[in-house]
Amino acid sequence: MSKIAVVFHSVCGNTYLMAKAYADYLKEKGEEVSLFRVKDEAFEETSLKFDSSRVYREEILKLPVISCGKDLTGYDALFLGSPTYYGCVSAQMKAFMDSFCDIWVEALMSGKYFGCFATSGDLYGGSELCMQGMNTFAQHMGMILLSVPCNIGGAPQPAYGITHATGPMSDQRMQDDTVKAIHGYLDYVLPAIHQK
Ligand SMILES: Cc1cc2nc3c(=O)[nH]c(=O)nc-3n(C[C@H](O)[C@H](O)[C@H](O)COP(=O)(O)O)c2cc1C
């Protein structure tokens, strides 16, 4: 059994649903999993703005907030999920990644496993770039990237992580094919994480 953290930012609920699919499957596989949301001071207000953001608002609010990278040093692996904002991670996810500054020099995350996921409005709207940003962050931390192989099944995925396109109103929720891709990916990477 490994100790695994799934950390996400989400306003309209889509990245949250992916994070939950990761956490639920990892739990099903017997892992010790913590699901955290990053700090988002505007969430209470922004999550009331759209029909799509109201649906998972209360569920998201119930989850614990992780304040900084230091709180993850006791974990074997980290899965990070962000919405794509202008081809990058959201500002809230960037602020969380920046919070690792305290432990970067001491390399406290070095040698731990890392994977990421992202949602975007459009399939070609830059979610790969968003995930590349998270991969680059993990490289700076000395983490070991768990890229996505081409034979995991389900919806086709980029090598940088698992992604889902949510449509112009952010209301096209993840379907079974993306869940299948998440499960196939986790089945593929868990043996490596267990070797830690
Ligand atoms: C400020 C902002 C910038 C965005 N930029 C992009 C973008 O560059 N490409 C894209 O495909 N979608 C973009 N979107 C759409 C979001 O990526 C999409 O709705 C995502 O699924 C939201 O995730 P959530 O449901 O977890 O909040 C943007 C949304 C916002 C609010």
PDB file of N, CA and C and ligand atoms in Angstrom, residues 10-15 83-87 119-122 125 166 170, ligand 1:
ATOM      1  N   SER A  10     -10.704  23.367  -9.114  1.00  0.00           N
ATOM      2  CA  SER A  10     -11.883  23.247  -9.967  1.00  0.00           C
ATOM      3  C   SER A  10     -12.902  24.289  -9.562  1.00  0.00           C
ATOM      4  N   VAL A  11     -13.552  24.888 -10.543  1.00  0.00           N
ATOM      5  CA  VAL A  11     -14.661  25.807 -10.238  1.00  0.00           C
ATOM      6  C   VAL A  11     -15.981  25.198 -10.725  1.00  0.00           C
ATOM      7  N   CYS A  12     -15.981  24.715 -11.951  1.00  0.00           N
ATOM      8  CA  CYS A  12     -17.228  24.168 -12.522  1.00  0.00           C
ATOM      9  C   CYS A  12     -17.399  22.669 -12.271  1.00  0.00           C
ATOM     10  N   GLY A  13     -16.479  22.053 -11.559  1.00  0.00           N
ATOM     11  CA  GLY A  13     -16.673  20.671 -11.114  1.00  0.00           C
ATOM     12  C   GLY A  13     -16.011  19.608 -11.971  1.00  0.00           C
ATOM     13  N   ASN A  14     -15.552  19.952 -13.172  1.00  0.00           N
ATOM     14  CA  ASN A  14     -15.031  18.907 -14.068  1.00  0.00           C
ATOM     15  C   ASN A  14     -13.685  18.340 -13.604  1.00  0.00           C
ATOM     16  N   THR A  15     -12.780  19.213 -13.202  1.00  0.00           N
ATOM     17  CA  THR A  15     -11.481  18.729 -12.726  1.00  0.00           C
ATOM     18  C   THR A  15     -11.672  18.006 -11.391  1.00  0.00           C
ATOM     19  N   PRO A  83      -7.798  22.979 -14.159  1.00  0.00           N
ATOM     20  CA  PRO A  83      -8.473  23.418 -15.382  1.00  0.00           C
ATOM     21  C   PRO A  83      -7.459  24.162 -16.250  1.00  0.00           C
ATOM     22  N   THR A  84      -7.659  24.178 -17.548  1.00  0.00           N
ATOM     23  CA  THR A  84      -6.781  24.935 -18.453  1.00  0.00           C
ATOM     24  C   THR A  84      -7.287  26.362 -18.541  1.00  0.00           C
ATOM     25  N   TYR A  85      -6.444  27.298 -18.137  1.00  0.00           N
ATOM     26  CA  TYR A  85      -6.790  28.717 -18.270  1.00  0.00           C
ATOM     27  C   TYR A  85      -5.775  29.347 -19.219  1.00  0.00           C
ATOM     28  N   TYR A  86      -6.222  29.704 -20.413  1.00  0.00           N
ATOM     29  CA  TYR A  86      -5.358  30.313 -21.446  1.00  0.00           C
ATOM     30  C   TYR A  86      -4.104  29.474 -21.705  1.00  0.00           C
ATOM     31  N   GLY A  87      -4.305  28.176 -21.804  1.00  0.00           N
ATOM     32  CA  GLY A  87      -3.188  27.279 -22.117  1.00  0.00           C
ATOM     33  C   GLY A  87      -2.249  27.002 -20.954  1.00  0.00           C
ATOM     34  N   THR A 119      -8.588  19.562 -17.361  1.00  0.00           N
ATOM     35  CA  THR A 119      -9.753  19.724 -18.231  1.00  0.00           C
ATOM     36  C   THR A 119      -9.564  21.014 -19.022  1.00  0.00           C
ATOM     37  N   SER A 120     -10.260  21.095 -20.158  1.00  0.00           N
ATOM     38  CA  SER A 120     -10.257  22.320 -20.961  1.00  0.00           C
ATOM     39  C   SER A 120     -11.614  22.400 -21.642  1.00  0.00           C
ATOM     40  N   GLY A 121     -11.996  23.605 -22.050  1.00  0.00           N
ATOM     41  CA  GLY A 121     -13.273  23.747 -22.747  1.00  0.00           C
ATOM     42  C   GLY A 121     -13.234  23.006 -24.070  1.00  0.00           C
ATOM     43  N   ASP A 122     -12.138  23.207 -24.795  1.00  0.00           N
ATOM     44  CA  ASP A 122     -11.991  22.626 -26.130  1.00  0.00           C
ATOM     45  C   ASP A 122     -10.910  21.546 -26.113  1.00  0.00           C
ATOM     46  N   GLY A 125      -7.793  23.111 -26.892  1.00  0.00           N
ATOM     47  CA  GLY A 125      -7.679  24.411 -26.215  1.00  0.00           C
ATOM     48  C   GLY A 125      -6.462  24.572 -25.334  1.00  0.00           C
ATOM     49  N   THR A 166     -14.601  19.869 -21.883  1.00  0.00           N
ATOM     50  CA  THR A 166     -15.885  20.060 -21.194  1.00  0.00           C
ATOM     51  C   THR A 166     -16.902  20.904 -21.966  1.00  0.00           C
ATOM     52  N   SER A 170     -18.815  24.427 -20.146  1.00  0.00           N
ATOM     53  CA  SER A 170     -18.187  23.611 -19.070  1.00  0.00           C
ATOM     54  C   SER A 170     -19.154  22.598 -18.458  1.00  0.00           C
TER      55      SER A 170
HETATM   56  C1  LIG B   1     -10.151  32.202 -17.213  1.00  0.00           C
HETATM   57  C2  LIG B   1     -10.441  30.990 -18.074  1.00  0.00           C
HETATM   58  C3  LIG B   1      -9.593  30.669 -19.091  1.00  0.00           C
HETATM   59  C4  LIG B   1      -9.832  29.541 -19.879  1.00  0.00           C
HETATM   60  N1  LIG B   1      -8.953  29.217 -20.874  1.00  0.00           N
HETATM   61  C5  LIG B   1      -9.173  28.123 -21.642  1.00  0.00           C
HETATM   62  C6  LIG B   1      -8.252  27.754 -22.668  1.00  0.00           C
HETATM   63  O1  LIG B   1      -7.213  28.381 -22.866  1.00  0.00           O
HETATM   64  N2  LIG B   1      -8.552  26.666 -23.423  1.00  0.00           N
HETATM   65  C7  LIG B   1      -9.693  25.926 -23.223  1.00  0.00           C
HETATM   66  O2  LIG B   1      -9.925  24.954 -23.954  1.00  0.00           O
HETATM   67  N3  LIG B   1     -10.558  26.226 -22.217  1.00  0.00           N
HETATM   68  C8  LIG B   1     -10.316  27.297 -21.435  1.00  0.00           C
HETATM   69  N4  LIG B   1     -11.179  27.590 -20.393  1.00  0.00           N
HETATM   70  C9  LIG B   1     -12.259  26.639 -20.071  1.00  0.00           C
HETATM   71  C10 LIG B   1     -11.882  25.707 -18.897  1.00  0.00           C
HETATM   72  O3  LIG B   1     -10.618  25.104 -19.113  1.00  0.00           O
HETATM   73  C11 LIG B   1     -12.910  24.592 -18.747  1.00  0.00           C
HETATM   74  O4  LIG B   1     -14.185  25.128 -18.587  1.00  0.00           O
HETATM   75  C12 LIG B   1     -12.544  23.652 -17.590  1.00  0.00           C
HETATM   76  O5  LIG B   1     -13.168  22.412 -17.792  1.00  0.00           O
HETATM   77  C13 LIG B   1     -12.993  24.191 -16.235  1.00  0.00           C
HETATM   78  O6  LIG B   1     -12.628  23.268 -15.238  1.00  0.00           O
HETATM   79  P1  LIG B   1     -13.520  23.054 -13.936  1.00  0.00           P
HETATM   80  O7  LIG B   1     -14.862  22.543 -14.397  1.00  0.00           O
HETATM   81  O8  LIG B   1     -12.799  22.049 -13.140  1.00  0.00           O
HETATM   82  O9  LIG B   1     -13.616  24.380 -13.243  1.00  0.00           O
HETATM   83  C14 LIG B   1     -10.960  28.711 -19.618  1.00  0.00           C
HETATM   84  C15 LIG B   1     -11.832  29.062 -18.557  1.00  0.00           C
HETATM   85  C16 LIG B   1     -11.576  30.180 -17.797  1.00  0.00           C
HETATM   86  C17 LIG B   1     -12.518  30.515 -16.655  1.00  0.00           C
END
